[in-house]
Short mmCIF file of C-alpha atoms in Angstrom, two decimals:
data_model
loop_
_atom_site.label_atom_id
_atom_site.label_comp_id
_atom_site.label_asym_id
_atom_site.label_seq_id
_atom_site.Cartn_x
_atom_site.Cartn_y
_atom_site.Cartn_z
CA MET M 199 -9.24 28.62 2.22
CA MET M 200 -6.56 27.00 4.32
CA GLY M 201 -5.48 29.83 6.57
CA LYS M 202 -4.77 32.62 4.16
CA PHE M 203 -4.07 30.27 1.25
CA GLU M 204 -6.61 29.72 -1.41
CA ALA M 205 -6.98 26.20 -2.71
CA GLN M 206 -7.55 25.83 -6.45
CA ILE M 207 -10.72 23.80 -6.88
CA PRO M 208 -11.66 23.32 -10.55
CA GLY M 209 -15.37 23.50 -11.23
CA ASP M 210 -15.39 20.80 -13.91
CA ARG M 211 -15.40 17.82 -11.57
CA LEU M 212 -16.73 16.38 -8.32
CA TYR M 213 -15.05 15.82 -4.99
CA ALA M 214 -14.84 13.40 -2.08
CA ARG M 215 -14.54 14.20 1.60
CA ASN M 216 -11.06 12.72 1.74
CA HIS M 217 -9.72 15.42 -0.59
CA MET M 218 -9.80 13.60 -3.87
CA TRP M 219 -11.36 14.82 -7.12
CA PHE M 220 -13.49 12.74 -9.50
CA GLN M 221 -13.84 13.35 -13.20
CA ALA M 222 -16.00 11.22 -15.49
CA ASP M 223 -13.86 9.26 -17.93
CA GLY M 224 -15.76 6.76 -20.05
CA ASP M 225 -17.43 4.19 -17.83
CA ALA M 226 -15.49 5.25 -14.76
CA PHE M 227 -14.10 8.23 -12.89
CA ARG M 228 -10.57 9.45 -12.90
CA VAL M 229 -9.53 10.18 -9.33
CA GLY M 230 -6.72 12.35 -8.03
CA PHE M 231 -5.56 14.53 -5.15
CA THR M 232 -6.95 18.02 -4.75
CA SER M 233 -4.55 20.93 -4.40
CA TYR M 234 -5.40 20.93 -0.73
CA SER M 235 -3.96 17.42 -0.28
CA VAL M 236 -0.94 18.20 -2.40
CA ARG M 237 -0.32 21.37 -0.45
CA LEU M 238 -0.18 19.39 2.77
CA LEU M 239 1.89 16.57 1.32
CA GLN M 240 4.35 18.72 -0.61
CA ASP M 241 6.94 16.80 -2.67
CA VAL M 242 5.78 13.23 -3.20
CA TYR M 243 8.61 10.70 -3.13
CA PHE M 244 6.87 7.38 -3.15
CA LEU M 245 3.48 5.94 -3.92
CA ASP M 246 2.46 2.33 -3.58
CA TRP M 247 -0.87 0.56 -3.85
CA ALA M 248 -1.88 -2.12 -1.39
CA ILE M 249 -4.42 -3.76 -3.67
CA ASP M 250 -4.50 -5.16 -7.17
CA GLN M 251 -6.28 -3.47 -10.05
CA GLN M 252 -9.90 -4.54 -10.55
CA SER M 253 -10.36 -4.80 -6.79
CA ALA M 254 -13.65 -3.97 -5.19
CA VAL M 255 -13.15 -1.49 -2.37
CA GLN M 256 -15.19 -0.29 0.60
CA GLU M 257 -15.39 3.31 1.64
CA LYS M 258 -12.39 3.95 3.87
CA GLY M 259 -10.80 0.64 2.90
CA GLU M 260 -7.00 0.81 2.77
CA ILE M 261 -5.75 1.08 -0.78
CA GLY M 262 -2.18 2.30 -0.59
CA GLU M 263 0.54 4.38 0.92
CA ILE M 264 2.21 7.67 0.14
CA GLU M 265 5.46 9.24 1.29
CA SER M 266 6.27 12.87 0.76
CA SER M 267 8.68 15.42 2.13
CA LYS M 268 6.17 16.28 4.84
CA ALA M 269 4.19 13.18 5.51
CA LEU M 270 3.75 9.48 5.45
CA SER M 271 0.19 8.28 5.08
CA THR M 272 -1.94 5.34 4.30
CA LEU M 273 -4.41 6.06 1.50
CA TYR M 274 -8.05 5.08 1.77
CA SER M 275 -10.75 4.60 -0.77
CA PRO M 276 -12.94 7.70 -1.05
CA CYS M 277 -16.06 5.57 -1.51
CA ALA M 278 -17.29 2.07 -2.23
CA GLY M 279 -16.78 0.85 -5.77
CA GLN M 280 -14.22 -0.83 -7.96
CA ILE M 281 -10.75 0.47 -8.73
CA VAL M 282 -10.21 -0.55 -12.33
CA ALA M 283 -6.73 0.84 -13.01
CA PHE M 284 -3.88 2.68 -11.36
CA ASN M 285 -1.79 5.37 -12.98
CA GLU M 286 1.26 3.14 -13.38
CA THR M 287 3.61 5.93 -14.36
CA LEU M 288 3.38 7.40 -10.87
CA LEU M 289 4.94 4.28 -9.36
CA ASP M 290 8.28 5.00 -10.96
CA ASP M 291 8.00 8.76 -10.78
CA PRO M 292 5.28 10.27 -8.61
CA SER M 293 6.32 13.87 -9.34
CA LYS M 294 3.31 14.47 -11.60
CA ILE M 295 1.20 14.51 -8.45
CA ASN M 296 2.95 17.76 -7.61
CA THR M 297 3.28 19.27 -11.05
CA ASP M 298 -0.10 18.32 -12.52
CA ASN M 299 -2.39 17.02 -9.81
CA TYR M 300 -5.59 17.73 -11.74
CA GLY M 301 -4.23 16.22 -14.98
CA GLU M 302 -1.46 13.69 -15.55
CA GLY M 303 -1.01 13.24 -11.83
CA TRP M 304 -4.30 11.34 -11.53
CA LEU M 305 -4.12 8.37 -9.18
CA PHE M 306 -6.57 5.75 -10.35
CA ARG M 307 -9.73 5.05 -12.33
CA MET M 308 -12.71 3.95 -10.32
CA GLN M 309 -16.28 2.83 -10.89
CA THR M 310 -18.68 3.93 -8.21
CA GLU M 311 -22.29 4.77 -7.59
CA ALA M 312 -21.48 6.94 -4.60
CA ASN M 313 -22.70 10.47 -4.14
CA MET M 314 -20.00 13.07 -4.55
CA LEU M 315 -19.56 16.65 -3.40
CA THR M 316 -19.99 19.52 -5.83
CA PRO M 317 -17.10 22.02 -5.99
CA ASP M 318 -19.12 24.35 -3.76
CA ASP M 319 -19.78 21.63 -1.21
CA TYR M 320 -16.12 20.74 -1.20
CA LEU M 321 -15.06 24.35 -0.67
CA LYS M 322 -17.46 24.51 2.24
CA LEU M 323 -15.96 21.34 3.67
CA LEU M 324 -12.49 22.86 3.40
CA ASP M 325 -13.60 25.98 5.24
CA GLU M 326 -15.18 23.97 8.00
CA GLY M 327 -12.39 21.42 8.12
CA TRP M 328 -9.42 23.72 8.34
CA ASP M 329 -9.53 23.99 12.12
CA GLU M 330 -9.72 20.22 12.37
CA THR M 331 -6.78 19.76 10.01
CA GLN M 332 -4.65 22.10 12.05
CA ARG M 333 -5.49 20.21 15.20
CA LEU M 334 -4.52 16.98 13.45
CA ILE M 335 -1.15 18.33 12.42
CA LYS M 336 -0.37 20.22 15.59
CA GLY M 337 -1.44 17.34 17.77
CA GLN M 338 1.49 15.38 16.35
CA LEU M 339 4.06 18.05 17.10
CA ASN M 340 4.10 17.34 20.81
CA MET U 275 49.12 -11.24 -3.31
CA ALA U 276 46.08 -9.08 -2.79
CA ALA U 277 44.00 -9.95 0.24
CA LYS U 278 40.53 -11.28 -0.29
CA LYS U 279 37.97 -8.51 -0.49
CA LEU U 280 34.75 -8.25 1.43
CA THR U 281 31.65 -7.83 -0.73
CA VAL U 282 29.37 -4.93 0.18
CA VAL U 283 26.06 -4.58 -1.64
CA ILE U 284 23.85 -1.52 -1.35
CA SER U 285 20.23 -2.19 -2.26
CA GLN U 286 18.47 1.01 -3.25
CA GLY U 287 15.26 2.26 -1.71
CA GLN U 288 11.99 2.47 -3.59
CA GLY U 289 10.79 5.91 -4.53
CA ASN U 290 12.64 9.16 -5.02
CA ASN U 291 13.37 10.30 -1.53
CA PRO U 292 16.48 12.47 -2.05
CA ALA U 293 17.72 11.84 1.47
CA LYS U 294 17.76 8.10 0.82
CA ARG U 295 19.56 8.44 -2.49
CA GLN U 296 22.11 10.71 -0.88
CA LEU U 297 22.89 8.24 1.88
CA GLU U 298 23.32 5.42 -0.64
CA GLU U 299 25.67 7.55 -2.71
CA ASP U 300 27.63 8.78 0.28
CA ILE U 301 28.28 5.24 1.49
CA LEU U 302 29.26 4.16 -2.02
CA THR U 303 31.65 7.07 -2.38
CA GLU U 304 33.31 6.31 0.94
CA LEU U 305 33.73 2.62 0.19
CA VAL U 306 34.69 2.69 -3.43
CA LEU U 307 38.32 3.47 -2.69
CA GLU U 308 38.64 1.11 0.25
CA PRO U 309 41.18 -1.56 -0.68
CA LYS U 310 39.47 -4.24 1.42
CA ILE U 311 36.00 -3.70 0.00
CA ASP U 312 34.18 -4.55 -3.21
CA VAL U 313 31.07 -2.43 -3.31
CA SER U 314 28.09 -2.77 -5.67
CA VAL U 315 24.67 -1.19 -5.98
CA VAL U 316 21.53 -3.15 -6.87
CA PRO U 317 17.84 -2.11 -7.01
CA HIS U 318 15.50 -2.70 -4.10
CA LEU U 319 15.94 -6.33 -3.07
CA TYR U 320 12.26 -7.18 -2.78
CA ASP U 321 11.45 -5.82 -6.23
CA MET U 322 14.04 -7.78 -8.18
CA SER U 323 12.68 -10.73 -10.16
CA LYS U 324 14.30 -14.14 -9.76
CA ASP U 325 16.55 -13.73 -12.79
CA HIS U 326 17.34 -10.06 -12.30
CA THR U 327 21.00 -9.21 -12.92
CA GLY U 328 21.27 -7.95 -9.36
CA LEU U 329 20.21 -11.30 -7.92
CA LEU U 330 22.42 -13.20 -10.36
CA PHE U 331 25.30 -11.11 -9.08
CA LEU U 332 24.38 -11.73 -5.45
CA ARG U 333 24.17 -15.47 -6.07
CA SER U 334 27.61 -15.40 -7.67
CA VAL U 335 29.25 -14.01 -4.53
CA VAL U 336 30.87 -16.84 -2.63
CA GLY U 337 32.31 -15.15 0.45
CA ASP U 338 30.77 -13.05 3.17
CA ILE U 339 28.40 -10.27 2.20
CA ILE U 340 27.47 -7.05 3.93
CA PHE U 341 24.04 -6.16 2.63
CA LEU U 342 22.68 -2.66 3.15
CA SER U 343 19.03 -2.02 2.40
CA TRP U 344 15.98 -0.05 3.49
CA LEU U 345 14.58 -3.20 5.03
CA TYR U 346 14.65 -4.74 8.45
CA PRO U 347 17.69 -7.02 8.68
CA ARG U 348 15.50 -10.03 9.30
CA GLY U 349 13.39 -9.20 6.24
CA ALA U 350 16.46 -8.70 4.07
CA HIS U 351 18.10 -11.90 5.31
CA TRP U 352 15.12 -14.09 4.47
CA ILE U 353 14.44 -12.48 1.10
CA LEU U 354 18.04 -13.24 0.23
CA ASP U 355 17.55 -16.78 1.52
CA ARG U 356 14.44 -17.19 -0.61
CA GLN U 357 16.33 -15.91 -3.65
CA GLY U 358 19.11 -18.45 -3.19
CA VAL U 359 21.59 -16.16 -1.47
CA LYS U 360 22.06 -18.19 1.67
CA GLY U 361 24.36 -17.74 4.59
CA HIS U 362 24.53 -17.50 8.35
CA GLU U 363 23.36 -14.29 9.91
CA GLY U 364 26.40 -12.15 10.59
CA GLU U 365 26.36 -10.26 13.85
CA THR U 366 26.53 -6.53 13.49
CA LEU U 367 27.18 -4.07 16.28
CA LEU U 368 25.11 -1.50 14.47
CA LYS U 369 22.06 -0.56 16.45
CA SER U 370 19.18 1.61 15.45
CA GLU U 371 19.25 5.06 17.04
CA SER U 372 15.68 4.65 18.16
CA ASP U 373 15.65 1.22 19.73
CA GLU U 374 18.93 0.62 21.44
CA GLU U 375 17.04 -0.60 24.46
CA LEU U 376 15.63 -3.36 22.32
CA GLU U 377 18.97 -4.66 21.22
CA ASP U 378 18.53 -7.92 23.06
CA ASP U 379 15.56 -8.64 20.82
CA ILE U 380 17.49 -8.28 17.61
CA PRO U 381 17.78 -11.87 16.60
CA SER U 382 21.10 -13.32 15.78
CA LEU U 383 20.89 -16.88 14.62
CA ASP U 384 22.06 -18.27 17.93
CA GLU U 385 19.47 -16.38 19.90
CA ASP U 386 16.81 -17.40 17.46
CA GLU U 387 17.68 -21.01 17.92
CA LYS U 388 17.16 -20.61 21.63
CA GLN U 389 13.96 -18.60 21.24
CA TYR U 390 12.53 -20.90 18.62
CA PRO U 391 13.68 -24.39 19.62
CA ASN U 392 11.24 -26.07 17.23
CA ALA U 393 12.26 -24.06 14.20
CA ILE U 394 13.03 -26.17 11.18
CA GLY U 395 15.95 -24.03 9.97
CA THR U 396 17.33 -23.87 6.45
CA PRO U 397 19.09 -26.86 4.94
CA GLU U 398 22.41 -26.50 3.16
CA VAL U 399 23.45 -23.11 4.39
CA PRO U 400 26.91 -22.38 3.02
CA ASN U 401 29.64 -21.65 5.49
CA ARG U 402 29.65 -17.90 5.16
CA LYS U 403 28.05 -14.92 6.80
CA ILE U 404 25.61 -12.35 5.52
CA TYR U 405 25.50 -9.13 7.50
CA SER U 406 22.28 -7.19 6.91
CA LEU U 407 22.33 -3.52 7.82
CA ASP U 408 19.23 -1.32 7.88
CA LEU U 409 19.79 2.02 6.16
CA ARG U 410 16.95 3.56 8.14
CA ASP U 411 18.88 3.25 11.38
CA HIS U 412 21.21 6.21 10.89
CA SER U 413 21.05 9.30 8.74
CA GLY U 414 24.72 9.71 7.90
CA PRO U 415 27.17 7.38 6.13
CA GLN U 416 29.88 7.39 8.80
CA VAL U 417 28.27 4.85 11.12
CA TYR U 418 27.76 2.41 8.27
CA VAL U 419 31.23 2.86 6.85
CA ALA U 420 32.78 2.41 10.29
CA GLU U 421 30.80 -0.78 10.88
CA ILE U 422 31.68 -2.15 7.45
CA LEU U 423 35.36 -1.51 8.05
CA ARG U 424 35.08 -3.06 11.50
CA ILE U 425 33.63 -6.23 9.99
CA ALA U 426 36.34 -6.22 7.33
CA ASP U 427 39.03 -5.89 10.01
CA GLU U 428 37.42 -8.55 12.14
CA GLN U 429 37.61 -10.90 9.19
CA SER U 430 41.30 -10.35 8.65
CA VAL U 431 41.97 -10.85 12.37
CA GLU U 432 39.87 -13.99 12.42
CA THR U 433 41.72 -15.27 9.41
CA VAL U 434 45.09 -14.74 11.00
CA SER U 435 44.17 -16.32 14.30
CA LEU U 436 42.59 -19.36 12.72
CA GLY U 437 45.32 -19.80 10.16
CA GLY U 438 44.81 -22.81 7.96
CA PHE U 439 41.96 -24.08 10.08
CA ASP U 440 39.51 -21.43 9.05
CA LEU U 441 36.17 -23.17 9.17
CA GLY U 442 33.92 -20.23 9.84
CA SER U 443 34.44 -17.96 6.91
CA PRO U 444 34.79 -18.59 3.22
CA ALA U 445 36.47 -15.21 3.06
CA ALA U 446 39.68 -16.86 4.21
CA PRO U 447 42.83 -15.75 2.43
CA PRO U 448 42.93 -17.33 -0.97
CA THR U 449 45.51 -20.00 -1.50
CA ASN U 450 46.33 -19.84 -5.15
CA GLY U 451 43.01 -18.17 -5.71
CA GLN U 452 40.95 -21.07 -4.47
CA THR U 453 40.19 -22.24 -0.97
CA GLU U 454 39.25 -25.70 0.12
CA ASN U 455 35.62 -24.57 0.03
CA GLY U 456 35.93 -24.18 -3.69
CA ASN U 457 35.84 -20.46 -3.21
CA ILE U 458 37.00 -18.60 -6.25
CA GLY U 459 35.73 -15.34 -4.87
CA HIS U 460 36.10 -11.95 -6.41
CA GLU U 461 39.65 -11.78 -7.70
CA PRO U 462 38.64 -10.97 -11.27
CA ILE U 463 36.93 -7.81 -10.09
CA ALA U 464 39.25 -6.97 -7.26
CA ASP U 465 42.13 -5.44 -9.16
CA GLN U 466 40.13 -3.29 -11.51
CA PRO U 467 40.08 0.43 -10.90
CA ALA U 468 37.15 1.75 -8.88
CA ASP U 469 34.32 3.01 -11.02
CA ALA U 470 31.04 3.83 -9.37
CA ASN U 471 29.02 3.45 -12.55
CA ARG U 472 30.35 0.03 -13.26
CA LEU U 473 29.26 -1.01 -9.79
CA ALA U 474 25.61 -0.13 -10.21
CA ILE U 475 23.18 -2.67 -11.64
CA LYS U 476 20.32 -0.68 -13.08
CA GLU U 477 17.97 -3.18 -14.73
CA ALA U 478 14.35 -2.15 -14.18
CA THR U 479 12.21 -3.70 -11.43
CA LYS U 480 8.52 -3.91 -10.67
CA ARG U 481 6.73 -3.59 -7.37
CA ARG U 482 6.11 -7.02 -5.95
CA TRP U 483 4.26 -8.54 -3.05
CA TYR U 484 4.86 -11.95 -1.53
CA PRO U 485 5.67 -13.49 1.84
CA VAL U 486 9.11 -14.69 2.89
CA ILE U 487 9.52 -17.36 5.53
CA ASP U 488 11.96 -16.97 8.40
CA TYR U 489 13.07 -20.58 8.78
CA SER U 490 14.86 -19.77 12.02
CA ARG U 491 11.36 -19.43 13.48
CA CYS U 492 9.11 -21.56 11.28
CA THR U 493 8.03 -24.82 12.91
CA ASN U 494 6.36 -26.26 9.80
CA CYS U 495 3.00 -26.15 11.58
CA MET U 496 1.18 -25.62 8.25
CA GLU U 497 -1.25 -23.01 9.58
CA CYS U 498 -0.32 -20.68 6.73
CA ILE U 499 -0.98 -23.24 4.03
CA ASP U 500 -4.34 -24.01 5.64
CA PHE U 501 -5.25 -20.35 5.99
CA CYS U 502 -4.24 -18.97 2.60
CA LEU U 503 -7.00 -19.62 0.08
CA PHE U 504 -4.97 -18.48 -2.90
CA GLY U 505 -2.45 -21.30 -3.19
CA VAL U 506 0.63 -19.30 -2.31
CA TYR U 507 2.11 -21.95 -0.04
CA GLY U 508 3.32 -25.44 -0.86
CA VAL U 509 5.71 -28.04 0.47
CA ASP U 510 9.01 -29.28 -0.92
CA GLY U 511 10.19 -32.88 -1.30
CA LEU U 512 10.92 -33.04 2.43
CA ASP U 513 7.44 -31.76 3.32
CA ARG U 514 8.87 -28.43 4.39
CA ILE U 515 6.67 -25.41 3.93
CA LEU U 516 7.67 -22.99 1.19
CA VAL U 517 6.29 -20.06 -0.75
CA GLU U 518 5.49 -21.87 -3.95
CA GLU U 519 3.42 -19.45 -6.03
CA GLN U 520 4.51 -16.02 -4.89
CA ASP U 521 2.65 -14.25 -7.69
CA SER U 522 -0.66 -15.70 -6.49
CA CYS U 523 -0.31 -13.62 -3.35
CA LYS U 524 -2.85 -10.81 -3.00
CA LYS U 525 -1.21 -7.43 -3.02
CA GLY U 526 -1.40 -5.79 0.39
CA CYS U 527 -2.75 -8.84 2.20
CA PRO U 528 -0.59 -9.78 5.19
CA ALA U 529 -3.18 -12.07 6.76
CA CYS U 530 -1.06 -15.24 6.83
CA SER U 531 1.62 -13.31 8.69
CA ARG U 532 -0.89 -12.47 11.42
CA VAL U 533 -1.96 -16.09 11.56
CA CYS U 534 1.55 -17.50 11.95
CA PRO U 535 2.03 -18.48 15.61
CA GLU U 536 5.80 -17.90 15.43
CA ASN U 537 5.68 -14.60 13.54
CA ALA U 538 7.85 -16.35 10.95
CA ILE U 539 6.13 -14.91 7.89
CA ILE U 540 7.52 -11.60 6.75
CA PHE U 541 6.03 -9.15 4.27
CA PRO U 542 9.00 -6.81 3.96
CA GLY U 543 6.89 -4.13 2.30
CA HIS U 544 4.17 -3.97 4.92
CA LYS U 545 3.95 -0.81 6.97
CA THR U 546 3.40 -2.61 10.26
CA PRO U 547 6.94 -3.19 11.59
CA ALA U 548 6.10 -6.54 13.17
CA VAL U 549 4.83 -7.83 9.81
CA ALA U 550 7.81 -6.36 7.94
CA GLY U 551 10.33 -8.22 10.09
CA ALA U 552 11.18 -5.62 12.72
CA PRO U 553 12.74 -6.64 16.01
CA GLY U 554 10.28 -4.33 17.81
CA GLU U 555 8.02 -1.38 17.25
CA VAL U 556 9.79 1.50 15.59
CA ALA U 557 8.71 5.07 16.12
CA GLY U 558 7.57 6.90 13.02
CA MET U 559 9.60 9.91 11.97
CA LYS U 560 6.90 11.71 10.05
CA ILE U 561 3.51 13.13 10.74
CA ASP U 562 0.62 10.86 9.93
CA LEU U 563 -1.99 12.38 7.64
CA SER U 564 -4.02 9.17 7.60
CA LYS U 565 -6.97 10.78 9.36
CA LEU U 566 -7.09 13.49 6.74
CA PHE U 567 -7.25 10.93 3.96
CA GLY U 568 -10.08 9.07 5.60
CA ALA U 569 -8.61 6.57 8.05
CA PRO U 570 -11.36 4.55 9.68
CA SER U 571 -11.79 4.69 13.42
CA ALA U 572 -10.92 1.62 15.46
CA ILE U 573 -14.57 0.60 15.40
CA GLU U 574 -14.89 1.03 11.66
CA LEU U 575 -11.74 -1.02 11.19
CA ALA U 576 -13.06 -3.75 13.47
CA ALA U 577 -16.32 -3.82 11.49
CA GLN U 578 -14.37 -4.11 8.23
CA GLU U 579 -12.32 -6.95 9.57
CA ARG U 580 -15.38 -8.71 10.80
CA ASP U 581 -16.99 -8.34 7.39
CA VAL U 582 -14.00 -9.91 5.71
CA GLU U 583 -14.30 -12.92 7.98
CA LEU U 584 -18.05 -13.15 7.51
CA GLU U 585 -17.66 -13.01 3.78
CA ALA U 586 -14.99 -15.67 3.91
CA ASP U 587 -17.47 -17.87 5.72
CA GLY U 588 -20.05 -17.29 3.02
CA ARG U 589 -22.25 -15.24 5.33
CA GLU U 590 -23.84 -11.84 4.85
CA THR U 591 -21.69 -8.89 5.87
CA VAL U 592 -23.15 -6.59 8.49
CA GLY U 593 -20.89 -3.53 8.38
CA MET U 594 -21.63 -1.05 11.13
CA SER U 595 -25.23 -2.16 11.58
CA VAL U 596 -24.81 -4.72 14.34
CA GLY U 597 -23.27 -4.48 17.81
CA ILE U 598 -21.43 -1.21 17.40
CA PRO U 599 -21.01 0.66 20.69
CA LYS U 600 -22.06 4.30 20.70
CA ARG U 601 -19.23 6.56 21.76
CA GLN U 602 -18.88 10.27 22.03
CA SER U 603 -15.96 11.98 20.40
CA GLY U 604 -14.81 14.87 22.51
CA HIS U 605 -13.47 17.63 20.29
CA GLN U 606 -11.51 20.55 21.57
CA SER U 607 -11.10 23.64 19.49
CA GLU U 608 -7.79 25.29 18.97
CA GLU U 609 -6.61 28.56 17.60
CA LYS U 610 -6.19 29.02 13.87
CA ASP U 611 -2.76 29.29 12.40
CA GLU U 612 -1.18 29.85 9.02
CA MET U 613 -0.30 26.95 6.83
CA ASP U 614 3.34 27.68 6.18
CA THR U 615 4.24 28.53 9.73
CA LEU U 616 2.68 25.31 10.74
CA MET U 617 4.28 23.05 8.17
CA ASP U 618 7.65 24.72 8.40
CA SER U 619 7.71 24.41 12.14
CA LEU U 620 7.94 20.66 11.55
CA ASP U 621 11.35 21.09 10.01
CA SER U 622 12.82 22.82 13.01
CA LEU U 623 11.77 20.09 15.36
CA ASP U 624 14.35 17.71 16.63
CA PHE U 625 12.77 14.29 16.39
#
């Protein structure tokens, strides 16, 4: 829950602490934003990646940038691994992030050995993290 | 005889931000009927390939150009220079709303020459001016349109006062359609009826990433060519540094720009203003959700940077395992609030 709003967290995939979902797809995972992220971002206008495909990434390494109606943020890798491909169609039109964030709005494919959160763990993280998120947002209003 | 027109080029922003598109269109609409102005729209300057129609058009313009883009003027000027659209930096009176106090730092060519006495400069700059305006400076079209018309007026005044001895501007009144500079200019386009669609060049672009060199600062010290291990830099026949293999550049890597002692290397797409060619730090207009998406702390970042250097030296990386100070993070709790109230309250704020 974020305040009184329920976040839709599908049970058929795993999650990372930085609000991305992981779904097994061949030899890699498909990765995208959870509804929680999308809810905070709102309309996405622009997405750009700061690294090339096939790059090895560290956890919390910078991988890109996103601009939306509500926010401007750097994007960071959810875990260590290798990003094998980006969803190229989002570069021209990122609107699928809003309309289909668990499907065609996927962000990239990634190979990783990292441990992920189960849907239940992620929901718990959201519950615990909501106060922190509000502090983060409100802290920037002053 | 029709007076020579001033060429205005609007370079579109990346992405689909409706506010940006609106500003571009509003400026276009205002200018399209101006008798003194020829206005065109091209894709984002940095994304156009060397033989893109938009760049071919820009190279074909002989007289002065006013170039509007979502880039810092210095970034835009030196991308144009790299792409063969050369000219002297035109001085604009347009100042950013947020950094008027920094206006002394906004480099005009003259100031740059004083600040960077050892700069190697650009050879063979044609005798015309390129005015670069930053579309992020103001939210409405009026300021831009007013400035464009001011520059257009200034040109006609200059032309009159200098008469036949106009040395400064190739936009001098055409004598039989051709000036002594060999300037044929824009007459073929000038008398056609205004048509916004005709003025837009829409060929597709791809995201790109490469450095551009500000030769008004570069001293040819060669630190960049020594530092970059990917063969991006080279030298020309006069041993002047140049970006030789721009596609060898590693996407997102601005390291050579940080190495450059004169801050002469610009990555126009980098989010750090100083790297992107800004005159000074520019305040962000939006909230930063970086922490939410996993931004590293200063210490984590320092450890990452150290690892990169260690790896480059062929040594083992150490991550956070060595020499990391232990610090307490003091958290304060705050009252809960509802999502929509919170997010919507952002809109009512006057930034």
